[in-house]
mmCIF file of C-alpha atoms and ligand atoms in Angstrom:
data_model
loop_
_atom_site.group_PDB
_atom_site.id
_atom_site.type_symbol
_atom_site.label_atom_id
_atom_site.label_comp_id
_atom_site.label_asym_id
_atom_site.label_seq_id
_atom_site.Cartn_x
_atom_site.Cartn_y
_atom_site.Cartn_z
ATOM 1 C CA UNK A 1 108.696 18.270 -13.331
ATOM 2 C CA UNK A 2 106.264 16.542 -15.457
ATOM 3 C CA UNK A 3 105.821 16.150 -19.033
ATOM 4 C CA UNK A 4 103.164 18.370 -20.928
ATOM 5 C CA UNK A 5 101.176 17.134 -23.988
ATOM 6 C CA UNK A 6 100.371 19.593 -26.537
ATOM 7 C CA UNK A 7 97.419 19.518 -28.669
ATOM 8 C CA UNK A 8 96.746 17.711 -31.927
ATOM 9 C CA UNK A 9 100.707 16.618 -32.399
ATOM 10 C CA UNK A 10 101.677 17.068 -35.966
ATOM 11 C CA UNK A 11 105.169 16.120 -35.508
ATOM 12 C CA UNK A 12 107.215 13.745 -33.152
ATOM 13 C CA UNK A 13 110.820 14.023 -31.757
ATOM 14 C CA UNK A 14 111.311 10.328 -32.033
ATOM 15 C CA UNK A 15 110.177 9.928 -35.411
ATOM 16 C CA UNK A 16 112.091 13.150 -37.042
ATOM 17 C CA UNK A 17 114.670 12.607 -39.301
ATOM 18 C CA UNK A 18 118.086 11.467 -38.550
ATOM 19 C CA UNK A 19 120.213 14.272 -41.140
ATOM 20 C CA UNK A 20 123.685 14.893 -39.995
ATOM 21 C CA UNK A 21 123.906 18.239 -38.812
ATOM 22 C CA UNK A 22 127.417 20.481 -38.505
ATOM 23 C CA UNK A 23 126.725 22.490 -35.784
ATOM 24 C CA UNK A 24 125.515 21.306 -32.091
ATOM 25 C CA UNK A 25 121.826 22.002 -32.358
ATOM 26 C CA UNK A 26 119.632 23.142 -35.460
ATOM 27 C CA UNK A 27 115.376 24.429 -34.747
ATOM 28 C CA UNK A 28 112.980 24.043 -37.498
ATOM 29 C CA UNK A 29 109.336 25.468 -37.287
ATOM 30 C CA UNK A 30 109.273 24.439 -33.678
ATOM 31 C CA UNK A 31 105.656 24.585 -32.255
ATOM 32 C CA UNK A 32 104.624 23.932 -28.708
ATOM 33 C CA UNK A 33 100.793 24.384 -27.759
ATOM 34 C CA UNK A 34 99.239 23.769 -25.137
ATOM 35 C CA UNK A 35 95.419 22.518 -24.982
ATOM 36 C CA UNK A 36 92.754 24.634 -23.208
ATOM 37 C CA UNK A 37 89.870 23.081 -21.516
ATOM 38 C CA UNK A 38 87.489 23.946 -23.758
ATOM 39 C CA UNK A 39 88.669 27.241 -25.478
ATOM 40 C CA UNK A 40 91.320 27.359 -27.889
ATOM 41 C CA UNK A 41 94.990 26.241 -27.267
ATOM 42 C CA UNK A 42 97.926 28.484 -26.220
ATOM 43 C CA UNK A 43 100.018 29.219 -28.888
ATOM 44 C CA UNK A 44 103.083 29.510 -26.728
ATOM 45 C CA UNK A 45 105.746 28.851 -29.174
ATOM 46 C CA UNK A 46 104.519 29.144 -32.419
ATOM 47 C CA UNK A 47 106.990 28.374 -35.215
ATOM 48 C CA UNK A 48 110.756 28.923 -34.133
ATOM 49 C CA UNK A 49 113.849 28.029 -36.510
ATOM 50 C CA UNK A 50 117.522 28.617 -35.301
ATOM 51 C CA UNK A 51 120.814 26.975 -35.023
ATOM 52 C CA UNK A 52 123.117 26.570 -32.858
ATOM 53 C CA UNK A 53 127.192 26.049 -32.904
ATOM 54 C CA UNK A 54 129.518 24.497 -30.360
ATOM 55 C CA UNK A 55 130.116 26.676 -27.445
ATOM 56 C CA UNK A 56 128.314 29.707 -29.074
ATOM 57 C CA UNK A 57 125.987 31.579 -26.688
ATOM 58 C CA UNK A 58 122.402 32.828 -27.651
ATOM 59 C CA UNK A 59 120.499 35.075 -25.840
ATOM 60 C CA UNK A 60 116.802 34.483 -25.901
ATOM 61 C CA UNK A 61 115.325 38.024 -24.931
ATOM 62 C CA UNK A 62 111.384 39.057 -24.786
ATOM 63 C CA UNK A 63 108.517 40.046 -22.364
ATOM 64 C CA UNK A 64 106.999 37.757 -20.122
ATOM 65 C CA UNK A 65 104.910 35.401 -22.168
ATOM 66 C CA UNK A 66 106.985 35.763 -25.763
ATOM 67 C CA UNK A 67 107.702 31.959 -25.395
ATOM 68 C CA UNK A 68 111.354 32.411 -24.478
ATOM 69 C CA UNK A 69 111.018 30.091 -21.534
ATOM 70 C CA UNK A 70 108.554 27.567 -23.469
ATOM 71 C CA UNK A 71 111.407 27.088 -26.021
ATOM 72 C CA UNK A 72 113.742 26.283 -23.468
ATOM 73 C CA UNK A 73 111.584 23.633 -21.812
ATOM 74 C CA UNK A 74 110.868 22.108 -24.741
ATOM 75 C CA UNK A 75 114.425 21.616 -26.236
ATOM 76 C CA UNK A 76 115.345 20.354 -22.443
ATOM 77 C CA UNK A 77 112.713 17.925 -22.966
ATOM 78 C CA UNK A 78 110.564 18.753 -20.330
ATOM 79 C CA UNK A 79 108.003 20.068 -22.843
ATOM 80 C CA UNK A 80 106.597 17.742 -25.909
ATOM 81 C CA UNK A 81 106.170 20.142 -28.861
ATOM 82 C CA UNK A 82 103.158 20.156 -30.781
ATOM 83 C CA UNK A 83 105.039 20.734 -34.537
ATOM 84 C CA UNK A 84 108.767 20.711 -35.712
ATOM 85 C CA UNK A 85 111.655 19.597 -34.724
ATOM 86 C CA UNK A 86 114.607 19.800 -32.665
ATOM 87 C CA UNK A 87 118.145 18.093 -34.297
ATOM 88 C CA UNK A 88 121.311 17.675 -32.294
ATOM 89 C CA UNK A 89 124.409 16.583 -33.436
ATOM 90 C CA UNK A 90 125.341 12.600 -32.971
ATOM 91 C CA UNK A 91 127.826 13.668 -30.023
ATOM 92 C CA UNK A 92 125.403 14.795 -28.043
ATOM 93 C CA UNK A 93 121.885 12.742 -29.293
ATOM 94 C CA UNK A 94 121.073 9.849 -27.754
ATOM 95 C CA UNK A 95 121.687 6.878 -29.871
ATOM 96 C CA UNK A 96 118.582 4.935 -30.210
ATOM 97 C CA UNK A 97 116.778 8.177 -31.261
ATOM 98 C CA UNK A 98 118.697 8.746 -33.674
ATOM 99 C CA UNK A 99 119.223 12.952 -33.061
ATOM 100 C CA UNK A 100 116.271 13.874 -31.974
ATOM 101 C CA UNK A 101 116.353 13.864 -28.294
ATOM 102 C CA UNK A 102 119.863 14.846 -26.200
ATOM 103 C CA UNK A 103 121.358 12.150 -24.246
ATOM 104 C CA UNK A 104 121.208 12.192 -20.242
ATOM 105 C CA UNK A 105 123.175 14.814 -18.904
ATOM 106 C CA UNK A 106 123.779 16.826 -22.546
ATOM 107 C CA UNK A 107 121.592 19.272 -22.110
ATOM 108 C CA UNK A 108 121.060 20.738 -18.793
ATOM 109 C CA UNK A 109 118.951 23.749 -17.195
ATOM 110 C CA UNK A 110 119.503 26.304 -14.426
ATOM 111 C CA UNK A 111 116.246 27.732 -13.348
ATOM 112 C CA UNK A 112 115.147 31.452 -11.315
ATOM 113 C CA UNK A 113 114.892 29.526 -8.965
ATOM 114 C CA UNK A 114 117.345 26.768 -7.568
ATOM 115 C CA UNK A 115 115.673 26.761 -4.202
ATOM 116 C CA UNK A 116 112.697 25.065 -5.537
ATOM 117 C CA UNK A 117 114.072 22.945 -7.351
ATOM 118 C CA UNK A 118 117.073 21.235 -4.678
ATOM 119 C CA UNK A 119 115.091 18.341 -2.688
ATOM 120 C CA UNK A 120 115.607 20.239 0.940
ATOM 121 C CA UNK A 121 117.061 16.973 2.629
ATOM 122 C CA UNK A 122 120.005 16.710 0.372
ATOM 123 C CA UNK A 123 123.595 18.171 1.000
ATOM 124 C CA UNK A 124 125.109 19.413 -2.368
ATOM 125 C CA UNK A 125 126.792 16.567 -2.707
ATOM 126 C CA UNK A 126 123.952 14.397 -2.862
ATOM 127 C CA UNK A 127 122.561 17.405 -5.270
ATOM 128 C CA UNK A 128 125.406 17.392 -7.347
ATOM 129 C CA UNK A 129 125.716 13.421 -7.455
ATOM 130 C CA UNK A 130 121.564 12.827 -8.634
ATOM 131 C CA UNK A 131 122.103 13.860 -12.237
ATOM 132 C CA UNK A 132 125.497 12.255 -13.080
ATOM 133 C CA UNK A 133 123.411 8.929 -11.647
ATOM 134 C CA UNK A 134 120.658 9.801 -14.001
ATOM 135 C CA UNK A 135 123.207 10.032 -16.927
ATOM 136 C CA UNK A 136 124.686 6.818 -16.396
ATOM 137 C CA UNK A 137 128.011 7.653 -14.141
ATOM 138 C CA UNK A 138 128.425 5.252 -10.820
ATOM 139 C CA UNK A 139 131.887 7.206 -9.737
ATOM 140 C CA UNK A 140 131.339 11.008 -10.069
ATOM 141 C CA UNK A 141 133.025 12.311 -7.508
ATOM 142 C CA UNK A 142 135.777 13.428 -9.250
ATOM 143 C CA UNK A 143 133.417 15.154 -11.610
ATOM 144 C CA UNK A 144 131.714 16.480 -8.640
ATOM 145 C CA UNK A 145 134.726 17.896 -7.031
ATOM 146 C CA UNK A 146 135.509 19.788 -10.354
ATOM 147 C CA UNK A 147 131.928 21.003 -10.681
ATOM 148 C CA UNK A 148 132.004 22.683 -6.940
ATOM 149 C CA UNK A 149 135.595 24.409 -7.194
ATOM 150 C CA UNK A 150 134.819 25.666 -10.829
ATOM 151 C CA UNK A 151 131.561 27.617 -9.515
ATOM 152 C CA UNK A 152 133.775 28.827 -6.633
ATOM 153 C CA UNK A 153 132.263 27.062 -3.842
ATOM 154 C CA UNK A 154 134.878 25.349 -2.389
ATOM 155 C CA UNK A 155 134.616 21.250 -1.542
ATOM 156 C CA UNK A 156 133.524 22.324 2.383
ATOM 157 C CA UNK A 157 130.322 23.728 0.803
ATOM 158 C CA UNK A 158 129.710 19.697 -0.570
ATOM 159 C CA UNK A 159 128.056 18.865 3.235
ATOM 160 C CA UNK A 160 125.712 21.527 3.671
ATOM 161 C CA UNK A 161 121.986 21.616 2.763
ATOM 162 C CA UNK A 162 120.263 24.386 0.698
ATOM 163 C CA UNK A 163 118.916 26.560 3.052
ATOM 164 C CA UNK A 164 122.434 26.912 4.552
ATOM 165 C CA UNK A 165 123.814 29.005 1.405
ATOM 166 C CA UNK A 166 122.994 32.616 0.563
ATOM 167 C CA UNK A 167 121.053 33.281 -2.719
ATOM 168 C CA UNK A 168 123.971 34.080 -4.551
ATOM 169 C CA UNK A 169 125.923 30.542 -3.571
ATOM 170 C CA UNK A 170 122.524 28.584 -4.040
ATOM 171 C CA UNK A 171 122.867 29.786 -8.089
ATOM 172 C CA UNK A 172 126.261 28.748 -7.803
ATOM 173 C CA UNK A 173 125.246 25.444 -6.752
ATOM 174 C CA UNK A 174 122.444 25.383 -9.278
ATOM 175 C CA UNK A 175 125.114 26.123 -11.681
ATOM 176 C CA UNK A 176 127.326 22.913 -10.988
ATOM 177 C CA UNK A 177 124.890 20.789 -11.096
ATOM 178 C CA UNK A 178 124.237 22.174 -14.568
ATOM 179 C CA UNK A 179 127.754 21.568 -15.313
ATOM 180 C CA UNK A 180 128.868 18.293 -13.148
ATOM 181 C CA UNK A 181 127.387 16.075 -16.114
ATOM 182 C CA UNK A 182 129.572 18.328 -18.795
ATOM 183 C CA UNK A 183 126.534 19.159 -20.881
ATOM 184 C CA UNK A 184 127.032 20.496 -24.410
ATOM 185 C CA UNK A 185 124.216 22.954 -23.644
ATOM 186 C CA UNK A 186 123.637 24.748 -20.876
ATOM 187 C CA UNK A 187 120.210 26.464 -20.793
ATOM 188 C CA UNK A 188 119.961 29.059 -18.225
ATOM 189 C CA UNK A 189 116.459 30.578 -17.890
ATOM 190 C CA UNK A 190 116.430 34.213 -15.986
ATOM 191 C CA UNK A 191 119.696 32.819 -14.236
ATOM 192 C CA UNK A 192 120.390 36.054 -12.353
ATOM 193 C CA UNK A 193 116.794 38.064 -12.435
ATOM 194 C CA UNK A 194 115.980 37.047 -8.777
ATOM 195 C CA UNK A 195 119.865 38.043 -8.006
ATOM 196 C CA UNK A 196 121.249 41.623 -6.761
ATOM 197 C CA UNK A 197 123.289 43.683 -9.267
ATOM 198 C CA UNK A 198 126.425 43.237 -7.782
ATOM 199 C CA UNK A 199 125.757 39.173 -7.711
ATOM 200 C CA UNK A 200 124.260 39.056 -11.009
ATOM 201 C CA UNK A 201 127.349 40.695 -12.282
ATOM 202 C CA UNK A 202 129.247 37.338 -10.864
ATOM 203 C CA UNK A 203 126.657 35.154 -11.984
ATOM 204 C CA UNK A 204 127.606 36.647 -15.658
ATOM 205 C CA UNK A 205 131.089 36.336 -14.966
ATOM 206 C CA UNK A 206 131.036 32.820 -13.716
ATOM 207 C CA UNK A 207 129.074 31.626 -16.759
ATOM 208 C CA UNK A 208 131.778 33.185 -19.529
ATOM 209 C CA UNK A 209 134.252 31.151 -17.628
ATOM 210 C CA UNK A 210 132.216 27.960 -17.601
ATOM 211 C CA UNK A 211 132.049 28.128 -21.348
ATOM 212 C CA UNK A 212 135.757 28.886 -22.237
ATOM 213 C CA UNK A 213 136.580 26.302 -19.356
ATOM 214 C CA UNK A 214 133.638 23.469 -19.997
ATOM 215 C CA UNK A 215 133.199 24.477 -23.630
ATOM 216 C CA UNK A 216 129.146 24.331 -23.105
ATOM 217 C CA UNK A 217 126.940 26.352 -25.390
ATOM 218 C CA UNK A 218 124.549 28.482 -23.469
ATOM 219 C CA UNK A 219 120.363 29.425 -24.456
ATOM 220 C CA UNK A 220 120.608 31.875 -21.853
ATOM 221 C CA UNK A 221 116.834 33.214 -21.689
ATOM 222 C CA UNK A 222 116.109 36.704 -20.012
ATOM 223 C CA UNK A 223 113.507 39.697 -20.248
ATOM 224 C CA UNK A 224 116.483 41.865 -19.927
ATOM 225 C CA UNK A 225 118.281 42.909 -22.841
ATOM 226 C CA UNK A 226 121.171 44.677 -21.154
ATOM 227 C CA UNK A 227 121.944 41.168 -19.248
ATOM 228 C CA UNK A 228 121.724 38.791 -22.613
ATOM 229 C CA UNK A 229 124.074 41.669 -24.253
ATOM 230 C CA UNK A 230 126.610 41.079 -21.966
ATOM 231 C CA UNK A 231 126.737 37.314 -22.319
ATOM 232 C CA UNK A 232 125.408 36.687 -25.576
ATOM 233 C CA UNK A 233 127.063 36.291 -29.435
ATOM 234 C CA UNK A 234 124.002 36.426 -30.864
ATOM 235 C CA UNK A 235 120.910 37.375 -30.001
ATOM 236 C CA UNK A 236 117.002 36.092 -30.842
ATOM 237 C CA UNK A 237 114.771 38.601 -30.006
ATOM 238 C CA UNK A 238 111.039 36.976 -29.680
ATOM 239 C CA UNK A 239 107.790 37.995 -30.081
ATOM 240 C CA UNK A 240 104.434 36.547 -29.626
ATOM 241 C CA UNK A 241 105.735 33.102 -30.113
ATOM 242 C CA UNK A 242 107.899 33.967 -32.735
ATOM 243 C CA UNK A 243 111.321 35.373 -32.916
ATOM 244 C CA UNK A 244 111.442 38.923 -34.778
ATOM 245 C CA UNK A 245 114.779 39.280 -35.085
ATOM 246 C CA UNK A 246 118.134 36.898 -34.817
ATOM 247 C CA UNK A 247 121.668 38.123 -35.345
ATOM 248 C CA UNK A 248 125.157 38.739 -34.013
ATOM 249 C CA UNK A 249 125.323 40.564 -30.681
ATOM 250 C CA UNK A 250 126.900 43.541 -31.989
ATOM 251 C CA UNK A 251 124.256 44.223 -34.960
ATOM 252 C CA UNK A 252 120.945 43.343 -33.136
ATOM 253 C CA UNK A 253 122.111 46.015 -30.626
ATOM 254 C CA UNK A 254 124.134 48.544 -32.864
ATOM 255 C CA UNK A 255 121.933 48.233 -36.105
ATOM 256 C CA UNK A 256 118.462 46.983 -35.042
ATOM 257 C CA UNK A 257 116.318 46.040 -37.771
ATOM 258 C CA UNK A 258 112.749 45.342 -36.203
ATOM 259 C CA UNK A 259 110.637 48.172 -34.103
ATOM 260 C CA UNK A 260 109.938 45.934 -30.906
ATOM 261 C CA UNK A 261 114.116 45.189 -30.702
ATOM 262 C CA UNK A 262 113.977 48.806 -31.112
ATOM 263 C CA UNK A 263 111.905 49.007 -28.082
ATOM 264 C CA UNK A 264 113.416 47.173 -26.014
ATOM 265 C CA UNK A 265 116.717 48.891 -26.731
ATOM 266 C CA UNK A 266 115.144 52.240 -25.878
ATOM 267 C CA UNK A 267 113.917 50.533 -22.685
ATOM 268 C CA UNK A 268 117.237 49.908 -21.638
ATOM 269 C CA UNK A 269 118.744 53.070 -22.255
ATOM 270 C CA UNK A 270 116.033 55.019 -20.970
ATOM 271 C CA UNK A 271 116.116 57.466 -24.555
ATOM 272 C CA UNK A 272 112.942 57.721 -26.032
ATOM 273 C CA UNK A 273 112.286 60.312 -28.754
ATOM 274 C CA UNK A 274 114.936 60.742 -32.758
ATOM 275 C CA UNK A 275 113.532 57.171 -33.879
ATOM 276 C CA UNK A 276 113.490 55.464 -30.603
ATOM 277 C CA UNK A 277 109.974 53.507 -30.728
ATOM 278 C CA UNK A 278 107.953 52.331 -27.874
ATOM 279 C CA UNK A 279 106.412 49.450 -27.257
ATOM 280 C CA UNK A 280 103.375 50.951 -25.505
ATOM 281 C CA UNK A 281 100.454 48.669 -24.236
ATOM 282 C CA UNK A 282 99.900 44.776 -23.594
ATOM 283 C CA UNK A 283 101.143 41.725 -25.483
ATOM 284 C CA UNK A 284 98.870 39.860 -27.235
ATOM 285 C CA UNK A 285 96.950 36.418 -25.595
ATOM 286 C CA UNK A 286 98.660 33.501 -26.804
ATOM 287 C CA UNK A 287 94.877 32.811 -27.062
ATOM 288 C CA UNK A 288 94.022 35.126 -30.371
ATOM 289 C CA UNK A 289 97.013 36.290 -31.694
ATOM 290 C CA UNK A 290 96.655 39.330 -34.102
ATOM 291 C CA UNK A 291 96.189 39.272 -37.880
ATOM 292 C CA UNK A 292 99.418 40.367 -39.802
ATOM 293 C CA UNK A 293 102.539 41.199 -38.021
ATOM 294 C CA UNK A 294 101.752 40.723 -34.252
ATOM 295 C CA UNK A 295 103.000 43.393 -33.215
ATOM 296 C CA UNK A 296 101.122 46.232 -35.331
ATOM 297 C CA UNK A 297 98.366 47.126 -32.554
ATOM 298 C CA UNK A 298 101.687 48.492 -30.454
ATOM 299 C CA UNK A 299 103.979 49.251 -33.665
ATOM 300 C CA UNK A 300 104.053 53.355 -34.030
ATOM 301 C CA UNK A 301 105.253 52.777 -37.991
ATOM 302 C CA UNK A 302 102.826 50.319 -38.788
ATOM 303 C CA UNK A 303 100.890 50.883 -41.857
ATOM 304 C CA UNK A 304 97.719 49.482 -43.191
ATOM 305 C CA UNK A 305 99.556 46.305 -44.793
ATOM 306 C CA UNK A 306 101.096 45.148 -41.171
ATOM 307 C CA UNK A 307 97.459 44.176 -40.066
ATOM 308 C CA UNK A 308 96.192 42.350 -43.098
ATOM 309 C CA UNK A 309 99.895 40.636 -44.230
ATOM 310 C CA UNK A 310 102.045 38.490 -42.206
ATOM 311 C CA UNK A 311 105.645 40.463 -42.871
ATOM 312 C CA UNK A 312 108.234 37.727 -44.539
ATOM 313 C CA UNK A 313 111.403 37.071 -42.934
ATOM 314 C CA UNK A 314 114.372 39.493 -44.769
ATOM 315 C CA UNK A 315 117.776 38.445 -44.361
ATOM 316 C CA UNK A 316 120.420 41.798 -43.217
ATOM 317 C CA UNK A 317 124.086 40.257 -43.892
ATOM 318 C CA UNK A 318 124.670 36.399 -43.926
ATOM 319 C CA UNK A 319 123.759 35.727 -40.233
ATOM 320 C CA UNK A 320 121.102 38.543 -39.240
ATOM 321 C CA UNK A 321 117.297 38.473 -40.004
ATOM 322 C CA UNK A 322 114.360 40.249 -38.972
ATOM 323 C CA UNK A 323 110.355 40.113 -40.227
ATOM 324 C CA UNK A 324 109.035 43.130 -40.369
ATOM 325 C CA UNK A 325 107.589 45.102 -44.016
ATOM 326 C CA UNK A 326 109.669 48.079 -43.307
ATOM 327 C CA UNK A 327 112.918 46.532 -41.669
HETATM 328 FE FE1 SF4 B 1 105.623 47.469 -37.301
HETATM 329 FE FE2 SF4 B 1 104.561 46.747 -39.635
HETATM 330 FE FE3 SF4 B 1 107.098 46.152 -39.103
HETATM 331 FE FE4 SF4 B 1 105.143 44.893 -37.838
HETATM 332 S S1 SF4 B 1 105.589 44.807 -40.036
HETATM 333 S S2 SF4 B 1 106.970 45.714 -36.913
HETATM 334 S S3 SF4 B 1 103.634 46.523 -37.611
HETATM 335 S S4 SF4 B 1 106.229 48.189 -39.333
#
């Protein structure tokens, strides 16, 4: 996949600075636009901070066009960002960049998708063998063999082709391929939304092994909130470009704090009605966001403040925060 520019970079990954960090990955203010042709630019991400621990999991949950999948393709590097930065720790930076870009193989994606993205003419093994070559390993076929019996494929499946596995084995294989390099972060971008319920529900299970077994942290990015619950210890709930609300699993979920997370939630459950708000009509355009909190043309408790005054960030408990005036 090819690289994307944004427009008018204020900020480089190369040049930002080199500051230990504790945990594996730490997001400051990260912007990534993207030009228009004549009009204005996309504001797809638009100023996202969040850290990230060792083998912690963090769901990324939103509608289509929040930004949820533009942050992950810019921290896997296939996006350039237009402002901010992105910080790993040493173990997993590569060295002559000091920590601003992951080293081959560290951070890794699984896509919707895998079929798309497997070269048709390759067996799995071939598949499975391309990105340990591209991070530096001549003999991976140990590696490889670990990869294929740890997504429960079995090492018969390494001499067949794409097409020959079912949808459910294909993410499977998508999976290991994600793993074979032992990346330190695993982002998985609607993993199982193309998937049936009863497969999804081994997708899920399959990835909570992976990270007790491979110790990866996941970004595990999904418009589904019931999905990211399951696999998720915290959860960034995002917005426009921004993320509304960040916290621990079990308070995002038990004690929301911002009305759209409160939408979503009432989305899931199906209860609308004793404080449940809904999120009625279309997201904004990247294009023109709103004035104020982006959300108040669809917020039922906004009042005249949340279209004239951008809502600061409150913090609920050491690890939970949401922006909203009445949160
Ligand atoms: Fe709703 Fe206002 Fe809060 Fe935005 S700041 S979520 S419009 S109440």
């Amino acid at each position: 996949m090819g690289r994307l520019s944004g427009r008018g970079i204020e900020a480089d990954l190369v040049n930002a600075p080199a500051k230990p960090i504790d945990g594996l990955m730490e997001v400051q203010s990260l912007k990534t636009h993207f030009a228009g042709r004549r009009g204005p630019a996309v504001r797809a991400l638009d100023g996202v901070s969040f850290s990230l621990a060792r083998n912690e999991s963090l769901g990324v949950v939103g509608e289509s066009g929040c930004g949820k999948t533009t942050l992950g393709r810019t921290i896997a590097g296939l996006y350039r960002p237009t402002a901010g930065s992105i910080r790993f720790h040493p173990d997993v930076a590569q060295r002559d960049c000091g920590q601003a870009r992951a080293a081959p193989g560290r951070v890794q994606m699984v896509f919707q998708d895998p079929f798309g993205s497997f070269n048709q003419r390759m067996t799995a093994h071939q598949i499975l063998a391309e990105p340990l070559r591209a991070a530096g390993e001549r003999n991976g076929t140990d590696a490889i063999g670990r990869a294929v019996e740890a997504v429960g494929l079995g090492a018969a499946a390494l001499k067949k082709y794409a097409h020959e596995f079912s949808g459910g084995q294909r993410q499977r294989l998508a999976i290991a391929r994600a793993i074979v390099t032992r990346p330190a972060l695993m982002i998985a971008d609607e993993a199982v939304a193309a998937l049936d319920v009863s497969v999804q529900a081994q997708i899920l299970n399959l990835l909570a092994d992976l990270k007790a077994s491979y110790q990866v942290a996941y970004l595990f990015i999904s418009h589904d909130l019931s999905v990211v619950e399951h696999v998720s210890d915290r959860i960034a709930v995002m917005y426009a470009g921004q993320i509304v609300e960040l916290g621990p699993t079990a308070n995002v979920v038990g004690m929301p704090r911002h009305p759209y997370t409160r939408a979503l939630l009432s989305a899931v459950s199906g209860v609308k009605g004793s404080g449940a708000l809904q999120a009625d009509g279309e997201a904004p355009s990247p294009l023109a966001y709103p004035t104020g909190c982006r959300f108040h043309p669809r917020c039922s408790v906004a009042e005249a403040r949340c279209s004239r005054d951008q809502p600061a960030e409150r913090a609920f408990g050491p690890d939970h925060r949401a922006g909203c005036h009445l949160a």
